[in-house]
């Protein structure tokens, strides 16, 4: 290896899908990516944050054997680089005298050239890194890689206010290479690019942002890696929601500002992909699909089962399941009772037929009547109401769990964020399940995604084209069908109104006065706020589901169950 400064540096960005805890599998994936990058002529492969461990590893980091195994895997990988092929920057937890760190190791020539530790540990929203990591003991300096001085800030190091990038530039860094584990929410790509531009302005250096891909529990990492040139222009843009290894070519040469000021030559990206980032409905749909696919596959489920009611929520979940897993791995079950309409029976069957998945009908009259008979003496003299309605939902939940137990299928639960916000769901009934792909979608977003899917087939989808969600399902009034002629609006305000109030309360933490100023009735806002708070105990027992918004339940919004506060000013 020579340390003479080159004029060209080919950097491969490994936008891949690791699995938390699968150290052997992640190492194999890294080796395969390096071999691919070598065939493409790369000098260096940049992997993402904590790649060898998977991200986020959470309390696995507290297990010494896990941290040791991660470092041993990276040292094994370092030996591979003795073959004269590309060097490597890869993320791993490291235990040092200063503590356990979120780190990267730079590998080349069969050795470990350097290690750098994350300085700024995020502790907000979905992040809780201060729980398991120690911040780096000192400001990181550049790493000399084959004559090029690389600054390697790690994820939050470019989001916070510790001036890591500016310090790296002052220390002689020529390019900023940033490994990230940045999860998806709607509009996140633009947010990341604006953060990167600020650092480019502060440091005067080009910045390459490599982001992880894949689903991990509630989180979806969407890739969309990119670079910003020193002149603040977009140098390249990788695809979103797609696993890929892309080689980018960087050359020494003045950018527009350098040519005018006579500053020393900098690095300019002369070749790289320029993918189109999906619009919001497509991005949300693909995030839900990827999150469901990875949750099922990474946890070893062979197939899934869901209740298909003839309503819009279960129809969208069925479409997502078929797109994510293929029709042969999806079973839809209609469980009619005396209040199930002919239209719902027809719509559910039409949806299953359009998707091509297995469709079964399991009537619930006998189990429901069995429950009612068993409770008859105890309930004697009381009026029928929600209790009896919920017996229907709980009978359905029990049957789905029985199918799950018998055939090893994971139950996909199908409630949307509007319902989960106000508790319009039945514990141990329609809330039963292992994962919910639409948990973080408000009702009106569910409708939007249904319409989008009927007009498009997303990349990597395994389902058919055409109208897979019958228009009759989208057009009819939503109903739980637990009593005669029931509609959701018997119990809830119209969904456009409800969703707006909920977004104000949940996403934006707005006060009642400010929500009323948007045109909403004060008493209605108070009612929705009350329902939101008292349903917290249900949400704590809900299945995990894909994070789509900036503030999902569980990871981001953590309210107490016991809570007497109400905004009555």
Coordinates of C-alpha atoms in Angstrom, one line a residue:
X1 CA 0.0 0.0 0.0
X2 CA 1.2 3.5 -0.8
X3 CA 0.4 6.7 1.1
X4 CA 1.0 8.9 -1.9
X5 CA -2.0 11.1 -2.3
X6 CA -4.2 9.8 -5.1
X7 CA -6.2 11.9 -7.5
X8 CA -9.1 9.4 -7.7
X9 CA -10.8 7.6 -4.9
X10 CA -13.6 5.1 -5.6
X11 CA -15.9 4.8 -2.6
X12 CA -18.5 2.0 -2.5
X13 CA -21.5 2.7 -0.3
X14 CA -22.9 -0.5 1.1
X15 CA -26.6 0.3 1.7
X16 CA -27.5 -3.1 3.1
X17 CA -30.0 -4.8 5.4
X18 CA -28.2 -6.3 8.5
X19 CA -30.1 -8.2 11.3
X20 CA -29.6 -7.3 14.9
X21 CA -27.6 -9.9 16.7
X22 CA -26.8 -12.0 13.6
X23 CA -23.1 -11.3 13.8
X24 CA -22.1 -14.2 11.5
X25 CA -24.7 -13.3 9.0
X26 CA -23.8 -9.6 9.0
X27 CA -20.1 -10.5 8.5
X28 CA -21.0 -12.7 5.6
X29 CA -23.1 -10.0 4.1
X30 CA -20.2 -7.5 4.5
X31 CA -17.8 -9.9 2.8
X32 CA -20.1 -10.3 -0.1
X33 CA -20.5 -6.6 -0.4
X34 CA -16.8 -6.0 -0.3
X35 CA -16.3 -8.7 -3.1
X36 CA -18.9 -6.9 -5.2
X37 CA -17.3 -3.5 -4.6
X38 CA -13.9 -5.0 -5.5
X39 CA -15.3 -6.2 -8.9
X40 CA -16.5 -2.7 -9.5
X41 CA -13.1 -1.3 -8.8
X42 CA -13.7 0.3 -5.4
X43 CA -10.8 1.5 -3.2
X44 CA -12.9 1.7 -0.1
X45 CA -16.2 0.3 1.2
X46 CA -18.3 2.4 3.6
X47 CA -20.7 0.4 5.7
X48 CA -23.4 1.9 8.0
X49 CA -23.6 2.5 11.7
X50 CA -23.1 -0.6 13.9
X51 CA -23.4 -2.8 10.8
X52 CA -21.7 -5.8 12.3
X53 CA -24.1 -5.8 15.3
X54 CA -27.2 -4.6 13.5
X55 CA -28.9 -1.4 14.6
X56 CA -30.2 -0.6 17.1
X57 CA -28.8 -3.4 19.3
X58 CA -30.4 -1.8 22.4
X59 CA -29.5 -3.8 25.6
X60 CA -27.6 -6.5 23.7
X61 CA -24.7 -4.0 24.1
X62 CA -24.9 -4.6 27.9
X63 CA -23.9 -8.3 27.3
X64 CA -20.1 -8.5 27.2
X65 CA -20.1 -11.6 25.1
X66 CA -22.0 -9.8 22.4
X67 CA -19.6 -6.9 22.3
X68 CA -16.6 -9.2 22.2
X69 CA -18.1 -11.3 19.4
X70 CA -18.7 -8.2 17.3
X71 CA -15.1 -7.0 17.7
X72 CA -13.8 -10.5 16.9
X73 CA -15.9 -10.5 13.7
X74 CA -14.4 -7.2 12.6
X75 CA -10.9 -8.3 13.3
X76 CA -11.6 -11.4 11.2
X77 CA -12.8 -9.1 8.4
X78 CA -9.7 -7.0 8.7
X79 CA -7.6 -10.0 7.8
X80 CA -9.5 -10.2 4.5
X81 CA -8.2 -6.9 3.5
X82 CA -4.7 -8.3 3.1
X83 CA -5.7 -9.4 -0.4
X84 CA -5.0 -5.9 -1.8
X85 CA -8.7 -5.2 -2.4
X86 CA -10.8 -2.4 -1.0
X87 CA -10.4 -1.1 2.5
X88 CA -13.3 -1.0 4.8
X89 CA -15.1 1.4 7.2
X90 CA -17.5 -0.6 9.3
X91 CA -19.6 0.1 12.4
X92 CA -19.4 -2.0 15.6
X93 CA -19.7 -1.7 19.4
X94 CA -16.3 -1.6 21.0
X95 CA -15.4 -2.0 24.7
X96 CA -12.4 0.2 25.8
X97 CA -11.1 1.6 29.0
X98 CA -13.3 4.6 28.5
X99 CA -16.4 2.4 28.3
X100 CA -18.5 0.7 25.6
X101 CA -18.7 2.9 22.5
X102 CA -20.7 3.1 19.3
X103 CA -17.7 3.0 16.9
X104 CA -16.3 2.4 13.5
X105 CA -13.1 0.6 12.6
X106 CA -11.0 1.3 9.5
X107 CA -9.6 -1.8 7.9
X108 CA -6.9 -2.0 5.2
X109 CA -3.9 -4.1 4.2
X110 CA -4.9 -6.9 6.6
X111 CA -4.8 -4.6 9.7
X112 CA -7.0 -2.2 11.7
X113 CA -5.8 1.3 10.7
X114 CA -7.9 3.2 13.1
X115 CA -11.0 3.3 15.3
X116 CA -13.3 6.2 15.9
X117 CA -16.0 6.5 18.6
X118 CA -19.3 8.3 18.3
X119 CA -19.2 11.5 20.3
X120 CA -22.9 12.7 20.3
X121 CA -25.2 10.0 21.6
X122 CA -28.9 10.6 20.8
X123 CA -31.4 10.2 23.6
X124 CA -34.7 11.4 22.1
X125 CA -37.6 9.9 20.1
X126 CA -36.7 6.4 19.1
X127 CA -33.1 6.7 20.3
X128 CA -31.8 5.7 23.7
X129 CA -28.1 5.4 23.2
X130 CA -27.0 7.0 26.4
X131 CA -28.5 4.0 28.1
X132 CA -26.0 1.6 26.6
X133 CA -23.1 3.5 25.2
X134 CA -20.4 5.9 26.5
X135 CA -19.7 9.0 24.4
X136 CA -16.2 9.0 22.7
X137 CA -13.6 10.2 25.1
X138 CA -12.2 12.9 22.8
X139 CA -13.0 14.8 19.5
X140 CA -12.2 12.4 16.6
X141 CA -9.4 13.4 14.2
X142 CA -9.1 12.4 10.5
X143 CA -7.9 9.0 9.4
X144 CA -5.2 8.7 6.7
X145 CA -6.5 6.2 4.2
X146 CA -4.1 5.6 1.3
X147 CA -3.0 9.2 1.4
X148 CA -6.5 10.7 1.8
X149 CA -7.5 12.2 5.2
X150 CA -11.0 11.0 6.0
X151 CA -13.3 12.5 8.6
X152 CA -15.7 9.9 9.9
X153 CA -18.3 11.4 12.1
X154 CA -21.0 8.8 13.1
X155 CA -24.7 9.7 12.5
X156 CA -25.7 12.0 15.4
X157 CA -22.2 13.6 15.3
X158 CA -23.5 15.6 12.3
X159 CA -27.0 16.3 13.8
X160 CA -25.9 17.7 17.1
X161 CA -24.1 20.9 18.1
X162 CA -20.7 19.6 19.1
X163 CA -19.0 20.9 15.9
X164 CA -17.5 17.6 15.1
X165 CA -17.4 18.2 11.3
X166 CA -15.9 21.7 11.7
X167 CA -13.2 20.3 14.0
X168 CA -12.4 17.5 11.6
X169 CA -12.0 20.1 8.8
X170 CA -9.7 22.1 11.0
X171 CA -7.7 19.0 11.7
X172 CA -7.1 18.4 8.0
X173 CA -9.9 16.1 6.9
X174 CA -10.6 16.2 3.1
X175 CA -13.9 14.3 2.9
X176 CA -16.6 13.6 5.5
X177 CA -17.8 9.9 5.4
X178 CA -20.8 9.5 7.7
X179 CA -22.2 6.0 8.6
X180 CA -25.8 6.3 9.7
X181 CA -28.7 4.4 11.2
X182 CA -31.4 6.9 10.4
X183 CA -35.0 5.5 10.5
X184 CA -37.7 6.5 8.2
X185 CA -40.5 8.9 8.7
X186 CA -42.4 10.8 6.1
X187 CA -40.2 13.5 4.6
X188 CA -37.0 12.3 6.3
X189 CA -34.8 12.3 3.2
X190 CA -35.1 16.1 2.9
X191 CA -34.5 16.5 6.6
X192 CA -31.3 14.5 6.3
X193 CA -30.1 16.5 3.3
X194 CA -30.7 19.8 5.0
X195 CA -28.6 18.6 8.0
X196 CA -25.8 17.5 5.7
X197 CA -25.9 20.9 3.9
X198 CA -25.4 22.7 7.2
X199 CA -22.3 20.6 7.9
X200 CA -20.9 21.2 4.4
X201 CA -21.3 24.9 4.9
X202 CA -19.7 24.8 8.4
X203 CA -16.8 22.6 7.3
X204 CA -16.3 23.5 3.6
X205 CA -16.0 19.7 2.9
X206 CA -18.1 17.3 0.8
X207 CA -20.1 14.9 2.8
X208 CA -21.1 11.3 2.0
X209 CA -24.1 10.1 4.0
X210 CA -24.4 6.2 4.0
X211 CA -27.7 5.0 5.6
X212 CA -28.8 1.6 6.6
X213 CA -31.7 -0.3 5.0
X214 CA -34.2 -2.7 6.5
X215 CA -36.9 -3.2 9.2
X216 CA -36.0 -3.7 12.9
X217 CA -39.0 -4.1 15.1
X218 CA -41.0 -0.9 14.7
X219 CA -38.3 1.0 12.8
X220 CA -37.7 1.0 9.1
X221 CA -34.4 2.2 7.7
X222 CA -34.9 3.4 4.2
X223 CA -31.4 3.8 2.8
X224 CA -31.6 6.7 0.4
X225 CA -27.8 7.3 0.9
X226 CA -26.5 10.5 -0.8
X227 CA -23.6 12.9 -0.9
X228 CA -23.5 16.7 -0.8
X229 CA -20.7 18.5 -2.7
X230 CA -18.6 21.3 -1.2
X231 CA -20.7 23.7 -3.4
X232 CA -23.8 22.4 -1.5
X233 CA -25.2 20.6 -4.6
X234 CA -26.5 17.0 -4.5
X235 CA -23.5 14.9 -5.7
X236 CA -25.4 11.6 -5.9
X237 CA -28.6 10.0 -4.6
X238 CA -29.1 6.3 -4.0
X239 CA -32.4 4.5 -4.1
X240 CA -34.8 4.3 -1.2
X241 CA -36.0 1.0 0.3
X242 CA -33.6 -1.0 -1.9
X243 CA -30.5 -2.9 -0.9
X244 CA -27.5 -2.0 -3.1
X245 CA -23.8 -1.5 -3.3
X246 CA -23.0 1.6 -5.4
X247 CA -19.5 2.7 -6.3
X248 CA -19.0 6.5 -6.5
X249 CA -16.0 8.1 -8.1
X250 CA -14.3 11.0 -6.4
X251 CA -11.6 13.2 -8.0
X252 CA -9.4 15.9 -6.8
X253 CA -10.3 19.2 -8.4
X254 CA -11.6 22.7 -7.6
X255 CA -15.3 23.1 -7.3
X256 CA -16.8 26.4 -8.4
X257 CA -16.0 28.2 -5.1
X258 CA -12.4 26.9 -5.0
X259 CA -11.8 28.0 -8.6
X260 CA -12.8 31.6 -7.6
X261 CA -10.9 31.8 -4.3
X262 CA -7.8 29.9 -5.3
X263 CA -8.2 27.5 -2.4
X264 CA -6.4 24.1 -2.6
X265 CA -8.0 21.5 -4.7
X266 CA -10.8 19.6 -3.0
X267 CA -12.7 16.4 -3.7
X268 CA -15.5 16.3 -6.2
X269 CA -17.8 13.3 -6.9
X270 CA -17.7 12.8 -10.7
X271 CA -19.8 9.6 -10.9
X272 CA -22.6 8.1 -8.8
X273 CA -26.2 7.1 -9.0
X274 CA -29.0 9.6 -9.2
X275 CA -32.1 7.8 -8.1
X276 CA -35.6 9.3 -7.8
X277 CA -37.0 9.4 -4.3
X278 CA -40.6 8.2 -4.1
X279 CA -43.5 10.6 -3.3
X280 CA -45.1 10.3 0.1
X281 CA -47.8 7.7 -0.5
X282 CA -45.4 5.4 -2.3
X283 CA -42.8 6.0 0.4
X284 CA -45.2 5.2 3.2
X285 CA -46.5 2.1 1.4
X286 CA -43.0 0.8 0.7
X287 CA -42.0 1.5 4.3
X288 CA -44.9 -0.5 5.6
X289 CA -44.2 -3.3 3.2
X290 CA -40.5 -3.5 4.1
X291 CA -41.2 -3.4 7.8
X292 CA -43.7 -6.2 7.6
X293 CA -41.4 -8.3 5.3
X294 CA -38.4 -8.0 7.6
X295 CA -40.3 -8.6 10.8
X296 CA -41.8 -11.8 9.4
X297 CA -38.6 -13.1 7.8
X298 CA -36.1 -12.1 10.4
X299 CA -38.2 -13.7 13.1
X300 CA -38.5 -16.9 11.2
X301 CA -42.3 -17.0 10.5
X302 CA -43.2 -19.2 7.5
X303 CA -46.4 -17.3 6.7
X304 CA -49.1 -15.0 8.1
X305 CA -52.8 -15.0 8.8
X306 CA -55.2 -12.1 9.2
X307 CA -58.8 -11.4 9.6
X308 CA -60.3 -10.0 6.4
X309 CA -63.5 -8.2 7.4
X310 CA -64.4 -6.5 4.1
X311 CA -63.2 -3.2 5.6
X312 CA -60.5 -0.9 4.3
X313 CA -57.9 -1.5 7.1
X314 CA -57.8 -5.3 6.8
X315 CA -57.8 -5.0 3.0
X316 CA -54.8 -2.7 3.0
X317 CA -53.0 -5.1 5.4
X318 CA -53.8 -8.0 3.1
X319 CA -52.4 -6.2 0.2
X320 CA -49.2 -5.3 2.1
X321 CA -48.8 -8.9 3.3
X322 CA -49.1 -10.3 -0.3
X323 CA -46.8 -7.6 -1.6
X324 CA -44.2 -8.3 1.1
X325 CA -44.4 -12.1 1.3
X326 CA -46.1 -13.4 -1.8
X327 CA -49.7 -14.8 -2.1
X328 CA -48.7 -18.3 -1.0
X329 CA -47.6 -17.1 2.4
X330 CA -50.8 -15.2 3.2
X331 CA -54.1 -16.6 4.6
X332 CA -57.1 -14.4 4.9
X333 CA -60.0 -15.4 7.2
X334 CA -63.5 -14.0 7.1
X335 CA -65.3 -14.6 10.4
X336 CA -68.9 -13.6 10.0
X337 CA -71.6 -13.1 12.6
X338 CA -75.2 -12.1 12.4
X339 CA -74.3 -8.5 11.9
X340 CA -71.9 -9.1 9.0
X341 CA -73.4 -7.7 5.9
X342 CA -73.6 -9.4 2.5
X343 CA -71.6 -6.6 1.1
X344 CA -68.8 -7.3 3.6
X345 CA -68.8 -11.0 2.6
X346 CA -68.7 -10.1 -1.0
X347 CA -66.0 -7.4 -0.6
X348 CA -63.7 -9.6 1.5
X349 CA -63.9 -12.5 -1.0
X350 CA -63.3 -10.1 -4.0
X351 CA -60.2 -8.6 -2.2
X352 CA -58.7 -12.1 -1.5
X353 CA -59.4 -13.2 -5.1
X354 CA -57.8 -10.0 -6.5
X355 CA -54.7 -10.6 -4.3
X356 CA -54.6 -14.4 -5.0
X357 CA -54.2 -15.4 -1.4
X358 CA -55.9 -18.2 0.4
X359 CA -59.4 -17.3 1.8
X360 CA -61.3 -19.1 4.4
X361 CA -64.7 -18.5 6.1
X362 CA -65.0 -19.4 9.7
X363 CA -68.4 -18.4 11.2
X364 CA -68.3 -17.2 14.8
X365 CA -72.0 -17.8 15.8
X366 CA -71.3 -20.8 17.9
X367 CA -68.3 -19.5 19.9
X368 CA -70.0 -16.2 20.6
X369 CA -73.2 -17.9 21.7
X370 CA -71.1 -20.2 23.8
X371 CA -69.6 -17.2 25.6
X372 CA -73.0 -15.6 26.0
X373 CA -74.5 -18.8 27.5
X374 CA -71.6 -19.2 29.8
X375 CA -72.1 -15.7 31.1
X376 CA -75.9 -15.7 31.0
X377 CA -76.5 -16.2 34.7
X378 CA -73.8 -13.8 35.7
X379 CA -75.2 -11.1 33.3
X380 CA -78.8 -11.7 34.1
X381 CA -80.8 -8.4 34.6
X382 CA -78.2 -6.3 32.7
X383 CA -78.6 -4.6 29.4
X384 CA -76.7 -5.7 26.3
X385 CA -74.1 -3.3 25.1
X386 CA -70.4 -3.0 24.4
X387 CA -69.6 -6.1 26.5
X388 CA -71.6 -8.4 24.1
X389 CA -70.2 -6.6 21.1
X390 CA -66.6 -7.2 22.3
X391 CA -67.3 -10.9 22.6
X392 CA -67.5 -11.0 18.8
X393 CA -64.1 -9.3 18.5
X394 CA -62.6 -11.6 21.1
X395 CA -64.0 -14.7 19.5
X396 CA -62.3 -13.6 16.2
X397 CA -59.1 -12.9 18.0
X398 CA -59.1 -16.3 19.7
X399 CA -59.7 -18.1 16.4
X400 CA -56.9 -16.3 14.6
X401 CA -54.5 -17.1 17.5
X402 CA -55.6 -20.8 17.2
X403 CA -54.8 -20.8 13.5
X404 CA -51.5 -19.2 14.4
X405 CA -50.7 -21.9 17.0
X406 CA -51.8 -24.8 14.7
X407 CA -50.0 -23.7 11.6
X408 CA -47.1 -21.5 12.8
X409 CA -48.6 -18.4 11.1
X410 CA -48.0 -15.0 12.6
X411 CA -51.2 -13.0 13.1
X412 CA -51.2 -9.6 11.3
X413 CA -53.3 -7.2 13.3
X414 CA -55.0 -4.5 11.3
X415 CA -55.9 -1.4 13.5
X416 CA -55.0 2.1 12.3
X417 CA -53.5 5.0 14.3
X418 CA -56.8 6.8 14.5
X419 CA -58.5 3.8 16.2
X420 CA -55.5 3.1 18.5
X421 CA -55.3 6.8 19.5
X422 CA -58.9 6.8 20.9
X423 CA -59.1 3.2 22.0
X424 CA -61.6 2.2 19.3
X425 CA -60.2 -1.4 19.5
X426 CA -60.7 -4.5 21.6
X427 CA -58.0 -5.9 23.8
X428 CA -57.5 -9.6 23.2
X429 CA -59.8 -9.2 20.2
X430 CA -59.0 -7.3 17.0
X431 CA -55.8 -6.1 18.8
X432 CA -54.5 -9.7 18.8
X433 CA -51.4 -10.3 16.7
X434 CA -47.7 -10.3 16.2
X435 CA -47.2 -7.2 14.0
X436 CA -49.3 -4.4 12.6
X437 CA -48.1 -2.8 9.3
X438 CA -50.5 0.1 9.5
X439 CA -50.3 0.9 13.2
X440 CA -48.9 4.4 12.5
X441 CA -51.2 5.4 9.7
X442 CA -54.2 7.6 10.4
X443 CA -57.5 6.5 8.8
X444 CA -57.3 9.0 6.0
X445 CA -53.8 7.9 5.2
X446 CA -55.1 4.3 5.0
X447 CA -57.5 5.4 2.3
X448 CA -54.8 7.3 0.4
X449 CA -52.5 4.2 0.4
X450 CA -55.4 2.0 -0.8
X451 CA -56.0 4.3 -3.8
X452 CA -52.2 4.6 -4.5
X453 CA -51.8 0.8 -4.4
X454 CA -54.7 0.2 -6.8
X455 CA -52.9 2.4 -9.3
X456 CA -49.3 1.3 -8.8
X457 CA -47.2 -1.8 -8.0
X458 CA -44.2 -0.8 -5.9
X459 CA -40.7 -2.1 -6.7
X460 CA -39.9 -5.4 -5.0
X461 CA -43.7 -6.1 -4.5
X462 CA -44.7 -9.7 -5.0
X463 CA -48.4 -9.0 -5.4
X464 CA -50.4 -8.5 -8.7
X465 CA -51.1 -5.3 -10.5
X466 CA -54.5 -3.7 -11.0
X467 CA -57.3 -3.0 -8.4
X468 CA -56.3 -5.3 -5.5
X469 CA -58.5 -3.4 -3.0
X470 CA -62.1 -3.3 -4.5
X471 CA -63.4 0.2 -4.8
X472 CA -66.5 -0.9 -2.9
X473 CA -64.3 -1.3 0.2
X474 CA -62.9 2.2 -0.2
X475 CA -66.2 3.9 -0.9
X476 CA -68.4 2.5 1.8
X477 CA -68.8 3.9 5.3
X478 CA -66.4 2.2 7.8
X479 CA -68.1 -0.1 10.3
X480 CA -67.0 -2.6 13.0
X481 CA -70.3 -4.5 12.3
X482 CA -70.8 -5.4 15.9
X483 CA -74.5 -4.3 16.0
X484 CA -77.2 -3.6 13.4
X485 CA -76.5 -0.7 11.0
X486 CA -73.4 0.4 12.9
X487 CA -70.9 2.8 11.5
X488 CA -67.7 4.2 13.0
X489 CA -69.2 7.6 13.1
X490 CA -71.8 6.5 15.6
X491 CA -68.9 6.6 18.2
X492 CA -66.3 8.8 16.6
X493 CA -66.3 12.2 14.8
X494 CA -65.8 12.0 11.0
X495 CA -62.3 10.7 10.3
X496 CA -61.0 13.9 8.5
X497 CA -61.9 15.9 11.6
X498 CA -60.6 13.2 14.1
X499 CA -57.3 12.8 12.3
X500 CA -56.6 16.5 12.3
X501 CA -57.3 16.8 16.0
X502 CA -55.2 13.7 16.7
X503 CA -52.3 15.0 14.6
X504 CA -52.4 18.2 16.6
X505 CA -52.4 16.4 19.9
X506 CA -50.0 13.6 19.1
X507 CA -47.6 14.8 16.5
X508 CA -47.5 18.4 17.4
X509 CA -48.4 18.4 21.2
X510 CA -50.7 21.4 20.6
X511 CA -52.8 22.8 23.4
X512 CA -56.6 22.7 23.2
X513 CA -56.9 26.5 22.6
X514 CA -54.7 26.2 19.5
X515 CA -56.6 23.3 18.2
X516 CA -59.9 25.1 18.7
X517 CA -58.4 28.1 16.8
X518 CA -58.1 25.7 13.8
X519 CA -61.9 25.6 13.7
X520 CA -62.7 22.5 15.9
X521 CA -65.4 22.4 18.6
X522 CA -63.9 22.8 22.0
X523 CA -65.9 20.0 23.6
X524 CA -65.0 17.6 20.8
X525 CA -61.3 18.4 21.3
X526 CA -61.6 17.8 25.0
X527 CA -63.4 14.5 24.3
X528 CA -60.7 13.3 21.9
X529 CA -58.0 14.4 24.3
X530 CA -59.6 12.4 27.1
X531 CA -60.0 9.3 24.9
X532 CA -56.4 9.6 23.8
X533 CA -55.2 9.6 27.4
X534 CA -57.4 6.8 28.8
X535 CA -56.5 4.4 25.9
X536 CA -52.8 4.4 26.9
X537 CA -53.2 1.1 28.7
X538 CA -54.5 -0.5 25.6
X539 CA -51.6 0.8 23.4
X540 CA -49.1 -0.6 25.9
X541 CA -50.5 -4.1 25.1
X542 CA -50.7 -3.6 21.3
X543 CA -48.5 -5.4 18.8
X544 CA -45.5 -3.6 17.4
X545 CA -46.0 -1.9 14.1
X546 CA -44.1 0.2 11.4
X547 CA -43.2 3.7 12.4
X548 CA -44.3 6.1 9.6
X549 CA -44.9 9.4 11.4
X550 CA -42.5 11.6 13.4
X551 CA -44.2 10.5 16.6
X552 CA -45.4 6.9 16.8
X553 CA -46.8 5.3 19.9
X554 CA -44.3 3.4 22.0
X555 CA -40.9 4.5 20.6
X556 CA -41.5 8.2 20.3
X557 CA -44.6 9.1 22.4
X558 CA -44.3 7.7 25.9
X559 CA -47.1 8.9 28.1
X560 CA -47.9 7.5 31.6
X561 CA -50.9 5.1 31.9
X562 CA -52.0 6.7 35.1
X563 CA -52.5 10.3 34.1
X564 CA -55.0 12.8 35.4
X565 CA -53.8 15.8 33.4
X566 CA -56.3 17.4 31.0
X567 CA -55.8 20.7 29.2
X568 CA -58.7 22.7 30.6
X569 CA -57.3 26.2 30.6

